[in-house]
mmCIF file of N, CA, C and O in Angstrom:
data_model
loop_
_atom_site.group_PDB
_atom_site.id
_atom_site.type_symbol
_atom_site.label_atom_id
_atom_site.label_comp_id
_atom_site.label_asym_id
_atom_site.label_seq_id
_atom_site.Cartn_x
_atom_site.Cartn_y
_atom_site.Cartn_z
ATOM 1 N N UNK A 1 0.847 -1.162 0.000
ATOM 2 C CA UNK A 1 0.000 0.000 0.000
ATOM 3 C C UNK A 1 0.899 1.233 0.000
ATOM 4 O O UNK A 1 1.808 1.388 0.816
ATOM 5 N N UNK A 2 0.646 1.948 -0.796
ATOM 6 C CA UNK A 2 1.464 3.233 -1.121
ATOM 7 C C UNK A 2 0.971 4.747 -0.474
ATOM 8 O O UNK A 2 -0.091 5.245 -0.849
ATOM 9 N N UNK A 3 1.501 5.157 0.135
ATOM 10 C CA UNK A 3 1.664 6.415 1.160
ATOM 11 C C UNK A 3 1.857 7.812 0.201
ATOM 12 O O UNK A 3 2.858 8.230 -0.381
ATOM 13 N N UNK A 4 0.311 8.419 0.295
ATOM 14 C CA UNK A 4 1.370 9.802 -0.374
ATOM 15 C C UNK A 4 0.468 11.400 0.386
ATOM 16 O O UNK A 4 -0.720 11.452 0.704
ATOM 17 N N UNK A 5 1.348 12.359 0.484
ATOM 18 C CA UNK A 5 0.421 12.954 1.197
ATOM 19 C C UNK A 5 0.603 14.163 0.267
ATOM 20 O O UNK A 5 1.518 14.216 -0.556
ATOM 21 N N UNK A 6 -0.422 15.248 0.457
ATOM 22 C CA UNK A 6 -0.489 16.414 -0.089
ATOM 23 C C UNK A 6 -0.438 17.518 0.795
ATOM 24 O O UNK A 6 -0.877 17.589 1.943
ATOM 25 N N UNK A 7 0.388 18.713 -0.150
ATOM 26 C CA UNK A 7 0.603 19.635 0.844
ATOM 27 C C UNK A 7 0.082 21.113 0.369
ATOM 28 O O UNK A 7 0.261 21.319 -0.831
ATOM 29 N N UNK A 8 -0.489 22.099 1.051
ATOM 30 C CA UNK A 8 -0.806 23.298 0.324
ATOM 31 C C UNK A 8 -0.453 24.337 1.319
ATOM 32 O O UNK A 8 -0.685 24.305 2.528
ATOM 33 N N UNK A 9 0.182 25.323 0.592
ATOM 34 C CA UNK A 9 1.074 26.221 0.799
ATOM 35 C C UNK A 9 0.118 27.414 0.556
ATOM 36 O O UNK A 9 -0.185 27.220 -0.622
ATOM 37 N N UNK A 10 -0.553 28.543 0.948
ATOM 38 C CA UNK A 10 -0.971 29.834 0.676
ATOM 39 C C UNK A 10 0.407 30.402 0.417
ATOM 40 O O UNK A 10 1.442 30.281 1.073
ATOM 41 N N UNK A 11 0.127 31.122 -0.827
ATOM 42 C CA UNK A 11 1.139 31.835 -1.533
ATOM 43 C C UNK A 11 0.740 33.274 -1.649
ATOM 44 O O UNK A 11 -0.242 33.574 -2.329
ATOM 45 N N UNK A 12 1.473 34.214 -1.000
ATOM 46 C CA UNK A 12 1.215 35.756 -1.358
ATOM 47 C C UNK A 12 1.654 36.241 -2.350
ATOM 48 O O UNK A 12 2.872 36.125 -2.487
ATOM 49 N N UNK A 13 0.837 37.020 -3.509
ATOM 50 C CA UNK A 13 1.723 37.999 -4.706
ATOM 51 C C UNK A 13 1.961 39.288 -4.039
ATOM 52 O O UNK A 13 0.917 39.863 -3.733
ATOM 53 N N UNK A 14 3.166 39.965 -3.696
ATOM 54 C CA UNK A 14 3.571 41.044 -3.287
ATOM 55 C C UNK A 14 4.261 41.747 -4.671
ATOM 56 O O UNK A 14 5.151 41.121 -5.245
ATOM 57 N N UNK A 15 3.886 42.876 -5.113
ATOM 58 C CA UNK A 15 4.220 43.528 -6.094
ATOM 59 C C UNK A 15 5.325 43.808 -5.735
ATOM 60 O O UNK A 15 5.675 43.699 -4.560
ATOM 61 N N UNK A 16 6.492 44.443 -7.176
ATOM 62 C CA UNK A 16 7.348 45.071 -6.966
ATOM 63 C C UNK A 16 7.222 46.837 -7.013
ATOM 64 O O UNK A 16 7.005 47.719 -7.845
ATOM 65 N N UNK A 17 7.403 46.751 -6.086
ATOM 66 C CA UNK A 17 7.193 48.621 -5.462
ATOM 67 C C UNK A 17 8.335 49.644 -5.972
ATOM 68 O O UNK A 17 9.433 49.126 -6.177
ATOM 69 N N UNK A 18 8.247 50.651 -6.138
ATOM 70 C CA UNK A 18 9.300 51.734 -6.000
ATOM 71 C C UNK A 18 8.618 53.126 -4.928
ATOM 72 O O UNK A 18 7.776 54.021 -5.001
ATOM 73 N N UNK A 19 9.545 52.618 -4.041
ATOM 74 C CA UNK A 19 9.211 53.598 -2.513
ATOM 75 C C UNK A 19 10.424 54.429 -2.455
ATOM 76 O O UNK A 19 9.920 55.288 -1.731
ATOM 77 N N UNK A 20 11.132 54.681 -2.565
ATOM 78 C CA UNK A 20 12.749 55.045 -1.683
ATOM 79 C C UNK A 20 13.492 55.570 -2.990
ATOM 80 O O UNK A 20 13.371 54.862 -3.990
ATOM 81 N N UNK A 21 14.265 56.762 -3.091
ATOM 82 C CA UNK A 21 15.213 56.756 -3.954
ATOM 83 C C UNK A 21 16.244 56.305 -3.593
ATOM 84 O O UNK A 21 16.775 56.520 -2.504
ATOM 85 N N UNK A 22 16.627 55.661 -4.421
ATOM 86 C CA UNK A 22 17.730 54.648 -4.491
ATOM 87 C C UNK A 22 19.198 55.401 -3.919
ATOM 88 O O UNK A 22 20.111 54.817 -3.335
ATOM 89 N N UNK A 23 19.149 56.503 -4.181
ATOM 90 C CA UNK A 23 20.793 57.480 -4.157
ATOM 91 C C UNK A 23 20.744 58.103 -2.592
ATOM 92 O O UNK A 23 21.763 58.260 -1.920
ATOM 93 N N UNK A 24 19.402 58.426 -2.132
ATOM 94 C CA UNK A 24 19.609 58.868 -0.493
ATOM 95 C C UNK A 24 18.662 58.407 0.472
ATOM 96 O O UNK A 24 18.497 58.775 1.635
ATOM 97 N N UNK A 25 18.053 57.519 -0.218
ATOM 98 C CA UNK A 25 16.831 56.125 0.509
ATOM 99 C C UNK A 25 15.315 57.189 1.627
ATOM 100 O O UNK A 25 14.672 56.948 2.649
ATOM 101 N N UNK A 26 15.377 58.199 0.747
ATOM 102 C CA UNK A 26 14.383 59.250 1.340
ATOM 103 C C UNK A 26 12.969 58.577 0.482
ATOM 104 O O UNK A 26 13.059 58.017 -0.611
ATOM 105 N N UNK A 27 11.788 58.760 1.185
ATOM 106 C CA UNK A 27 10.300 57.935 0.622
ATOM 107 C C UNK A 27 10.231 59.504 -0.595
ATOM 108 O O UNK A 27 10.543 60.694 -0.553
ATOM 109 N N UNK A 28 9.610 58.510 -1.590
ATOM 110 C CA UNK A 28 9.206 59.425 -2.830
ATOM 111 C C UNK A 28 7.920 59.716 -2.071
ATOM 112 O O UNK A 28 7.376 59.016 -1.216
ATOM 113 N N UNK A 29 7.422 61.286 -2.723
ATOM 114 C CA UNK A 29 6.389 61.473 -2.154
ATOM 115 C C UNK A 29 5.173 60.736 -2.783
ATOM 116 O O UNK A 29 5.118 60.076 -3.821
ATOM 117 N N UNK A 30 4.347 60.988 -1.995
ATOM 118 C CA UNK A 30 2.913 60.052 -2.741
ATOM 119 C C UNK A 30 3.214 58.120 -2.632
ATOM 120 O O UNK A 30 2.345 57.248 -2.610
ATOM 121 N N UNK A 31 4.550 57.965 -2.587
ATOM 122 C CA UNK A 31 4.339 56.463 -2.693
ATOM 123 C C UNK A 31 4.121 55.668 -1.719
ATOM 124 O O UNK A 31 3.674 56.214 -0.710
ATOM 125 N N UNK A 32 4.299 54.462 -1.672
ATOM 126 C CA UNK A 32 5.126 53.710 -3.115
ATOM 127 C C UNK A 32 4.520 53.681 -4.101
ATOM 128 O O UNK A 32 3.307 53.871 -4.019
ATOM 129 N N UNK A 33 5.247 53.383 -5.658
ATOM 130 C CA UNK A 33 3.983 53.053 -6.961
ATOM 131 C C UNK A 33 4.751 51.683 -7.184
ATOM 132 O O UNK A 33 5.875 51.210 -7.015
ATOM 133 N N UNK A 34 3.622 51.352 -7.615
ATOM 134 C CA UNK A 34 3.833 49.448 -8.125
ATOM 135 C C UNK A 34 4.702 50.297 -9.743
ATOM 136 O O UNK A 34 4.873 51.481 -10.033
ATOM 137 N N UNK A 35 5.054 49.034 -10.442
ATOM 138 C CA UNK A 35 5.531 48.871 -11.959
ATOM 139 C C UNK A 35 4.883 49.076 -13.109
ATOM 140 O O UNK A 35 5.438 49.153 -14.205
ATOM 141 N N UNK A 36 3.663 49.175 -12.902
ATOM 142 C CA UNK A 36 2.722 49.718 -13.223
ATOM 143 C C UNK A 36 2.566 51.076 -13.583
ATOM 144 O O UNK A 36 2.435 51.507 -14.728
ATOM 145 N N UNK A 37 2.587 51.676 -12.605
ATOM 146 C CA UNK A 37 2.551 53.088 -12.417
ATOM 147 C C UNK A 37 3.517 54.178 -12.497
ATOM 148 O O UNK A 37 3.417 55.385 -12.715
ATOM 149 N N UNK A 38 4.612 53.278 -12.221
ATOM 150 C CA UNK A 38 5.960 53.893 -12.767
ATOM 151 C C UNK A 38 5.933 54.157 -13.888
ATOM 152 O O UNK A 38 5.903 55.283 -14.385
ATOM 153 N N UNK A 39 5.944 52.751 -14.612
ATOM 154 C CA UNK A 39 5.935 52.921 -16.132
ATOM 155 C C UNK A 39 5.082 53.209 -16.918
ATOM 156 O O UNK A 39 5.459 53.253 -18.089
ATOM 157 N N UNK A 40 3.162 53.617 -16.551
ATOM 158 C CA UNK A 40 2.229 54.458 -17.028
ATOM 159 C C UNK A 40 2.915 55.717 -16.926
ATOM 160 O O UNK A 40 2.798 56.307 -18.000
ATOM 161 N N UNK A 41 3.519 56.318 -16.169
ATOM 162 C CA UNK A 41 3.382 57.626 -15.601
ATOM 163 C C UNK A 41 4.440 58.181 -16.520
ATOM 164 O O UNK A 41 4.233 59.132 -17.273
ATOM 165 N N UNK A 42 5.656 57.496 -16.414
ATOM 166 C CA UNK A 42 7.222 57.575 -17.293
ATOM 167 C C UNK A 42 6.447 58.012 -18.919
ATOM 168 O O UNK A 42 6.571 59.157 -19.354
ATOM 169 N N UNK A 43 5.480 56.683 -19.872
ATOM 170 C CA UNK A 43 5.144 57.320 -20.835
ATOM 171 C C UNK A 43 4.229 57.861 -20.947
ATOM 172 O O UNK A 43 4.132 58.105 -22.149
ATOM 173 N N UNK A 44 2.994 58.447 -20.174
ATOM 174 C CA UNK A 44 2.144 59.438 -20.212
ATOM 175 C C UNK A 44 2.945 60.765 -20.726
ATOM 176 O O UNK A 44 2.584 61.710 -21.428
ATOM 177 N N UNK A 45 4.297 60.418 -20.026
ATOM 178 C CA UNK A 45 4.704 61.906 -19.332
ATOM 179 C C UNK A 45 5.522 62.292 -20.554
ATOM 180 O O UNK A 45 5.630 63.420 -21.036
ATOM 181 N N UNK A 46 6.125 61.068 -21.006
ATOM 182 C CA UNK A 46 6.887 61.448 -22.545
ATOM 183 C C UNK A 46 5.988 61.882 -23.977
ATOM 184 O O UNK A 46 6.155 62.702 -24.880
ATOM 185 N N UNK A 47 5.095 60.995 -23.687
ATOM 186 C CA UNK A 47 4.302 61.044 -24.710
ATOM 187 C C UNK A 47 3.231 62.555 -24.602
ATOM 188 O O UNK A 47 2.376 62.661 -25.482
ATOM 189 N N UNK A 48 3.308 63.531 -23.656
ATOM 190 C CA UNK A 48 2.723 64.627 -23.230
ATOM 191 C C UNK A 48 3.805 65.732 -23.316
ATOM 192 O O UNK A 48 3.438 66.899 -23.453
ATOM 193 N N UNK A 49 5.254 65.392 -23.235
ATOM 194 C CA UNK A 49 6.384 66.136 -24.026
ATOM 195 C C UNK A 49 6.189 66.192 -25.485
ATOM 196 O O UNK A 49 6.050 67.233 -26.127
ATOM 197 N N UNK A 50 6.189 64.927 -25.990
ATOM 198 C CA UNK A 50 6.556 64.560 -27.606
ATOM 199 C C UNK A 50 5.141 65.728 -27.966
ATOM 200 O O UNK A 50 5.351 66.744 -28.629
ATOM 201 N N UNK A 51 3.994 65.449 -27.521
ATOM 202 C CA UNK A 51 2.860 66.169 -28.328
ATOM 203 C C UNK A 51 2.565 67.077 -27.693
ATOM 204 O O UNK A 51 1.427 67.239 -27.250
ATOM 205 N N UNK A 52 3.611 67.933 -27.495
ATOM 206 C CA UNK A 52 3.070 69.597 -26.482
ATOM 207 C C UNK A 52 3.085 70.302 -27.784
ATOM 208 O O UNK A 52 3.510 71.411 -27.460
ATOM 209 N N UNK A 53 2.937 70.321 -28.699
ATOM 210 C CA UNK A 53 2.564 71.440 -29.906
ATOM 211 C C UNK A 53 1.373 70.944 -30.381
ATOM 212 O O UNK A 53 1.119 71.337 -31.519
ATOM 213 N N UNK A 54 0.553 70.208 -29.886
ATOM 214 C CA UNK A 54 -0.793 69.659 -30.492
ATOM 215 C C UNK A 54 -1.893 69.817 -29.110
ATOM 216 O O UNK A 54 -3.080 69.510 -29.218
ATOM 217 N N UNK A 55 -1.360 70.282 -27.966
ATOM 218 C CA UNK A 55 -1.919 70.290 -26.773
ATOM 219 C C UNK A 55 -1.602 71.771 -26.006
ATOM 220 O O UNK A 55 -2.278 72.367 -25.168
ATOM 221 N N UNK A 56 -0.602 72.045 -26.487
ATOM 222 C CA UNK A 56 -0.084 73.061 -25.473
ATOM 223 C C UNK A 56 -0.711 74.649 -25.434
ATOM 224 O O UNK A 56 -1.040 75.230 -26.469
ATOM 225 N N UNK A 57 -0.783 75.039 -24.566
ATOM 226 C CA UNK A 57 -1.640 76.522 -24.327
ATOM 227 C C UNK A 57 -0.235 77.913 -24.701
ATOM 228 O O UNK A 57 -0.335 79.099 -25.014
ATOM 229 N N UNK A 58 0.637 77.254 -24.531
ATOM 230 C CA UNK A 58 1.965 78.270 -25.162
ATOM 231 C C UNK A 58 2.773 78.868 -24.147
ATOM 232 O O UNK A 58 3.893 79.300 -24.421
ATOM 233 N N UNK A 59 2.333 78.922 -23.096
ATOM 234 C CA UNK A 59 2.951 79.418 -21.939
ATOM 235 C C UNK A 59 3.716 77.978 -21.210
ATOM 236 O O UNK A 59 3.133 76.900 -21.091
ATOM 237 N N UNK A 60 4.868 78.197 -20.854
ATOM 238 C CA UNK A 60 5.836 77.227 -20.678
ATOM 239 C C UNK A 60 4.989 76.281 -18.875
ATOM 240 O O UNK A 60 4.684 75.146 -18.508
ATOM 241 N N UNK A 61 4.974 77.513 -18.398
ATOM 242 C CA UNK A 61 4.239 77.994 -16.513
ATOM 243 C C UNK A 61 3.115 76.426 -17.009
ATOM 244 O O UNK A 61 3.198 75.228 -16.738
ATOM 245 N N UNK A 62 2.186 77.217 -17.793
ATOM 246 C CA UNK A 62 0.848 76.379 -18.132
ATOM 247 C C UNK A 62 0.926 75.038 -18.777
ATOM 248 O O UNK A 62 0.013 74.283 -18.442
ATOM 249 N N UNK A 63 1.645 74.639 -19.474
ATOM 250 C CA UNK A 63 1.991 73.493 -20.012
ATOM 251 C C UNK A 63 2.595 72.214 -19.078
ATOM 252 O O UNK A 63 2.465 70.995 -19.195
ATOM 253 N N UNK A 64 3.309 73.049 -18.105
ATOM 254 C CA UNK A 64 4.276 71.929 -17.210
ATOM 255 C C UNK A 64 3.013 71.598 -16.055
ATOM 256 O O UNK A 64 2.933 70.432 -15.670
ATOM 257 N N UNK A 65 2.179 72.458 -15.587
ATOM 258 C CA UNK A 65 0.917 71.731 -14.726
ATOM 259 C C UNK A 65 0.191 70.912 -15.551
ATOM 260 O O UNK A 65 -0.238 69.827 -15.160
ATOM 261 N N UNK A 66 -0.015 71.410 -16.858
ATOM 262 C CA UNK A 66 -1.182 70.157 -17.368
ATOM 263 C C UNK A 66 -0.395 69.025 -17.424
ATOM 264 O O UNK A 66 -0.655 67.917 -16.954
ATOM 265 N N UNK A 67 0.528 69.358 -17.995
ATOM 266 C CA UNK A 67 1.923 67.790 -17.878
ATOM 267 C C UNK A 67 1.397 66.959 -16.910
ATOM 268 O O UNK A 67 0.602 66.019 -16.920
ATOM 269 N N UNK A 68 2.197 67.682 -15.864
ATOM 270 C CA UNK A 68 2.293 66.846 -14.610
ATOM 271 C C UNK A 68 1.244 66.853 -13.926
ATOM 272 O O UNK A 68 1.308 66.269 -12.845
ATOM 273 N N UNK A 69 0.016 67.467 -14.295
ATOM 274 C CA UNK A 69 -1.195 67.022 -13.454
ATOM 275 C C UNK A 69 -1.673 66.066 -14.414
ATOM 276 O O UNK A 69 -2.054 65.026 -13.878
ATOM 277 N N UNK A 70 -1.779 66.094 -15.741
ATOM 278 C CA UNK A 70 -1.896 64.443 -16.090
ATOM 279 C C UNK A 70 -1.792 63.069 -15.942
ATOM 280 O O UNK A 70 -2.536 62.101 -15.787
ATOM 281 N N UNK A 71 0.069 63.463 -16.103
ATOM 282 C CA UNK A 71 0.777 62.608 -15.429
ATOM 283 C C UNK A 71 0.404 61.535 -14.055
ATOM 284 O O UNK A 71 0.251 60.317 -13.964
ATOM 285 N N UNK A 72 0.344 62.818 -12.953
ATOM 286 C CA UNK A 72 0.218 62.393 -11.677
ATOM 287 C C UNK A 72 -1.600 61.697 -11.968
ATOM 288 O O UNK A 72 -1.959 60.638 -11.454
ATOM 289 N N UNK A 73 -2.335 62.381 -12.685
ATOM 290 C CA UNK A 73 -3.893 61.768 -12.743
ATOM 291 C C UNK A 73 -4.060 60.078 -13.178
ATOM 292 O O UNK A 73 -5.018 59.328 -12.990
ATOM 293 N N UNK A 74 -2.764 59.821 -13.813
ATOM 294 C CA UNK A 74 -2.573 58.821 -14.913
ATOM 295 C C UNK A 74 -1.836 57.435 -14.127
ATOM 296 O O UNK A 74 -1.888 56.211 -14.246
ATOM 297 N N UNK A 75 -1.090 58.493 -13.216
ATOM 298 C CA UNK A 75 -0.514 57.265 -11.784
ATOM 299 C C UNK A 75 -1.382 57.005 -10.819
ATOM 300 O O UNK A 75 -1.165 56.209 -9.905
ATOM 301 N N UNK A 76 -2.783 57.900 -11.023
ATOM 302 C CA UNK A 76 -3.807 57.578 -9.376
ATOM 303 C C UNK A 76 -4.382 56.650 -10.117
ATOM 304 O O UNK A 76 -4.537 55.578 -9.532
ATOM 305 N N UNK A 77 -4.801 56.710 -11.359
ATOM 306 C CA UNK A 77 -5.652 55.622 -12.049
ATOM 307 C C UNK A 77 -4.902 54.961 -12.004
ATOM 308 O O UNK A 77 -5.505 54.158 -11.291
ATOM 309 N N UNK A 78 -3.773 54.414 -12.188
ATOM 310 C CA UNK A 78 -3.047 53.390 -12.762
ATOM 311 C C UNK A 78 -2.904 52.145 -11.369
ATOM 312 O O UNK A 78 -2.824 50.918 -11.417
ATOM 313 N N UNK A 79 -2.917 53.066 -10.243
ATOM 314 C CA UNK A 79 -2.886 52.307 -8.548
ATOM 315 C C UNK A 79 -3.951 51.389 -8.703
ATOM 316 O O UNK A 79 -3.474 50.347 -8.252
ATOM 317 N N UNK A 80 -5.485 51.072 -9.190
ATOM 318 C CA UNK A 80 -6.326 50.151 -9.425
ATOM 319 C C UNK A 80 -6.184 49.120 -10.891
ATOM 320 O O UNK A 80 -7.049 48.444 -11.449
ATOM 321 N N UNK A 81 -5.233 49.254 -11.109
ATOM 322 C CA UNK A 81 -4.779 48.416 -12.699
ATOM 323 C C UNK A 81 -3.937 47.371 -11.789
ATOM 324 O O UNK A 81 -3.137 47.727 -10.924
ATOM 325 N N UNK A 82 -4.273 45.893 -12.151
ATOM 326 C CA UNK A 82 -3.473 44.500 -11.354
ATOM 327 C C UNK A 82 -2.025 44.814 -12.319
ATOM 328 O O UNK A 82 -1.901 45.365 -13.412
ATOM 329 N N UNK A 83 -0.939 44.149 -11.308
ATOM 330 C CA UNK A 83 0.424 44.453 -11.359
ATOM 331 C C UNK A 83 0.998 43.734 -12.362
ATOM 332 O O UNK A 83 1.900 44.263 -13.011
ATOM 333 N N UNK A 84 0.492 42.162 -12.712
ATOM 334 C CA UNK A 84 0.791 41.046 -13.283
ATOM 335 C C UNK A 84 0.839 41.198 -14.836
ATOM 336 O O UNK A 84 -0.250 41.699 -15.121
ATOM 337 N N UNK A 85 1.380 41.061 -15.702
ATOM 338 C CA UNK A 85 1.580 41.293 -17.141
ATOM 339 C C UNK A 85 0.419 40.491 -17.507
ATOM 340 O O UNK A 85 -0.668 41.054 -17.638
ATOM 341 N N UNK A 86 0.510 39.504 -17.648
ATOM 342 C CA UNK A 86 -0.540 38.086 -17.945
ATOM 343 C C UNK A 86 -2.202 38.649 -17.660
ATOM 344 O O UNK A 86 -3.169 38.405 -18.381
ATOM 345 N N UNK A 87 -2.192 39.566 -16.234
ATOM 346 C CA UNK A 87 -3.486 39.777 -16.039
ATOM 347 C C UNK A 87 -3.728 41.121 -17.123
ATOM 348 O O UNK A 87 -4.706 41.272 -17.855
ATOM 349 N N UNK A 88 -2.581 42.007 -16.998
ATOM 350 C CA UNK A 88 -3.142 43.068 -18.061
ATOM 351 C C UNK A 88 -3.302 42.518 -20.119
ATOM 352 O O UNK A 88 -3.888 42.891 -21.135
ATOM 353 N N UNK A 89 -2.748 41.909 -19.860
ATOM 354 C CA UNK A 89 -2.572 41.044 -21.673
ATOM 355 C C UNK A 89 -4.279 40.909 -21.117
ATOM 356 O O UNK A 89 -5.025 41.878 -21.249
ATOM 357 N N UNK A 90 -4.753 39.653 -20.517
ATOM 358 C CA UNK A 90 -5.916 39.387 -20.060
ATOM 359 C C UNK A 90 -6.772 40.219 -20.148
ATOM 360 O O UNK A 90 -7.640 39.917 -20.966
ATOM 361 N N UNK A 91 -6.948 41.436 -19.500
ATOM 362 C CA UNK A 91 -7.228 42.422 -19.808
ATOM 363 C C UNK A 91 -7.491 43.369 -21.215
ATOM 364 O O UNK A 91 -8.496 43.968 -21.598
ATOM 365 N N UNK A 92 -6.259 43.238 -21.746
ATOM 366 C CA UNK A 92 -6.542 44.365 -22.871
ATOM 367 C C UNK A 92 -7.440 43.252 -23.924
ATOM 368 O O UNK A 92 -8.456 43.585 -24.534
ATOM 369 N N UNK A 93 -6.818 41.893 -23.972
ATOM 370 C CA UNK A 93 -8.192 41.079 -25.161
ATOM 371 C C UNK A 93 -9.474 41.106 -24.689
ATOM 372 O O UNK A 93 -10.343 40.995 -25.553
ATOM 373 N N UNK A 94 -9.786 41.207 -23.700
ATOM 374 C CA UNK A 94 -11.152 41.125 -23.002
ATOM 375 C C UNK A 94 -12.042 42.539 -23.565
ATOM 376 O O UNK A 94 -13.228 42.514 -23.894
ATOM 377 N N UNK A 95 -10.881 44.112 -23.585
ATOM 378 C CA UNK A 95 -11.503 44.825 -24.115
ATOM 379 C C UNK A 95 -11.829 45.354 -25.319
ATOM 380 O O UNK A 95 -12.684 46.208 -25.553
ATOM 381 N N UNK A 96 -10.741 44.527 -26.438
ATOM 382 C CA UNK A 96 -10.700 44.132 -27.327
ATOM 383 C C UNK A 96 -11.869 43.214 -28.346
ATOM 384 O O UNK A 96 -12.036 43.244 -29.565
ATOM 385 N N UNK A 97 -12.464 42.531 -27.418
ATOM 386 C CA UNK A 97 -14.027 41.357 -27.756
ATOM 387 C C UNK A 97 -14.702 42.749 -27.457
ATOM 388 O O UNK A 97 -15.046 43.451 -28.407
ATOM 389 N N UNK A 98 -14.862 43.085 -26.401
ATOM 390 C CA UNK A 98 -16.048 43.715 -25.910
ATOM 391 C C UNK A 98 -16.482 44.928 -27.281
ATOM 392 O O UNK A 98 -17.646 45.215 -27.557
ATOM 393 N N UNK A 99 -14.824 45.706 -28.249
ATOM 394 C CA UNK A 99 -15.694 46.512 -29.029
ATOM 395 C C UNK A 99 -15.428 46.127 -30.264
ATOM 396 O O UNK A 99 -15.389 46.892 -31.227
ATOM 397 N N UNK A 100 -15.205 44.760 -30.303
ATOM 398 C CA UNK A 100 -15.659 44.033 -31.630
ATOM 399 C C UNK A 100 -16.574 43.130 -31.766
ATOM 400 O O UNK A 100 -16.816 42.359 -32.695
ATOM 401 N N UNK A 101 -17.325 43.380 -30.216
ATOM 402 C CA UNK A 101 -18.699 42.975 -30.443
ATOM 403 C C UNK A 101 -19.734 43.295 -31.434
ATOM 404 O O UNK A 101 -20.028 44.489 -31.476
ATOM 405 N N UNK A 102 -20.325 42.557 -32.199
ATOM 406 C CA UNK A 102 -21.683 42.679 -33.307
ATOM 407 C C UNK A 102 -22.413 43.452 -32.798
ATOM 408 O O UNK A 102 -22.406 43.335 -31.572
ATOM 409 N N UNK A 103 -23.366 44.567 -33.344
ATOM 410 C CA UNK A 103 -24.724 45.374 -32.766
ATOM 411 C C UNK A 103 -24.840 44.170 -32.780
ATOM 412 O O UNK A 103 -23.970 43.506 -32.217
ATOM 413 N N UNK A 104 -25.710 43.656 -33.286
ATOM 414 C CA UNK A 104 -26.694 42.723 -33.233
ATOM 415 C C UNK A 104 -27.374 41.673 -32.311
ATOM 416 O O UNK A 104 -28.457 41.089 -32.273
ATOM 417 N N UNK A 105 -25.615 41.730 -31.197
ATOM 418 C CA UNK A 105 -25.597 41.058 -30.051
ATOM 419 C C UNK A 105 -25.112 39.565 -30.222
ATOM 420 O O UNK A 105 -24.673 38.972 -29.236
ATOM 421 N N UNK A 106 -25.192 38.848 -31.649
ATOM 422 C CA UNK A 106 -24.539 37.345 -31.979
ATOM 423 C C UNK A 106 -23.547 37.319 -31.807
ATOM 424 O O UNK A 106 -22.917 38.316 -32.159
ATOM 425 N N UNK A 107 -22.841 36.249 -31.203
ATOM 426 C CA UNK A 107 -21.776 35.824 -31.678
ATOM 427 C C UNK A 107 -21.277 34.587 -32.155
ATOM 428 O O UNK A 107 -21.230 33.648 -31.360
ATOM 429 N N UNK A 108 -20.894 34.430 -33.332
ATOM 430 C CA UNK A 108 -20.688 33.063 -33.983
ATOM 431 C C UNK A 108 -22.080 32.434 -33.730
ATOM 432 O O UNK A 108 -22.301 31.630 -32.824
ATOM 433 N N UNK A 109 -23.016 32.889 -34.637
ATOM 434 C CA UNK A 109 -24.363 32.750 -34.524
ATOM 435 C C UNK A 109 -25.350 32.554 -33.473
ATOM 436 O O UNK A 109 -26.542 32.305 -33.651
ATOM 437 N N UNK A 110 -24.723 32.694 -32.316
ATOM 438 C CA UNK A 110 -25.417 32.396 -31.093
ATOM 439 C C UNK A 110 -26.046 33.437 -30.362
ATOM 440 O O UNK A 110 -26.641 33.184 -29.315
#
């Protein structure tokens, strides 16, 4: 008679954070931001440089708040987005069906 036992382990996902600058270990303000949010915020913020002549009000003063109040708007949203690559892939096909859904309401005749 053969012996076998099973074992289950609860496993925590702890994101990878950026809290601390690295050069004088002082807390960034507002944080920590997950990887996520870093890297929403990084190209919001480029991509709101690259197209400041298609957006911009002309005044240097006025341009750098809408920037960075974007920016920062783009990292509060981004804090409710899951951390996991797999879940956001997951994610973006899901919203992907949803607006290549038929009016009609069928899908694959059903």
């Amino acid at each position: 008679m053969s012996e076998y036992g099973r074992f289950f382990t609860s496993t925590r996902h702890i994101p990878m954070t950026f809290g601390t600058n690295p050069a004088t270990g002082d807390r960034l303000p507002g944080g920590p931001y997950t990887s996520v949010q870093a890297f929403g915020g990084i190209g919001v913020g480029l991509l709101l440089w690259l197209t400041n002549s298609l957006w911009g009000t002309g005044l240097v003063v006025g341009d750098l708040v809408i920037g960075a109040g974007l920016t920062a708007l783009t990292m509060w949203l981004l804090r409710f987005m899951p951390d996991d690559l797999t879940e956001l892939w997951t994610l973006g096909i899901g919203a992907t069906k949803i607006l290549d859904a038929p009016a009609g309401g069928t899908y694959e005749g059903k």
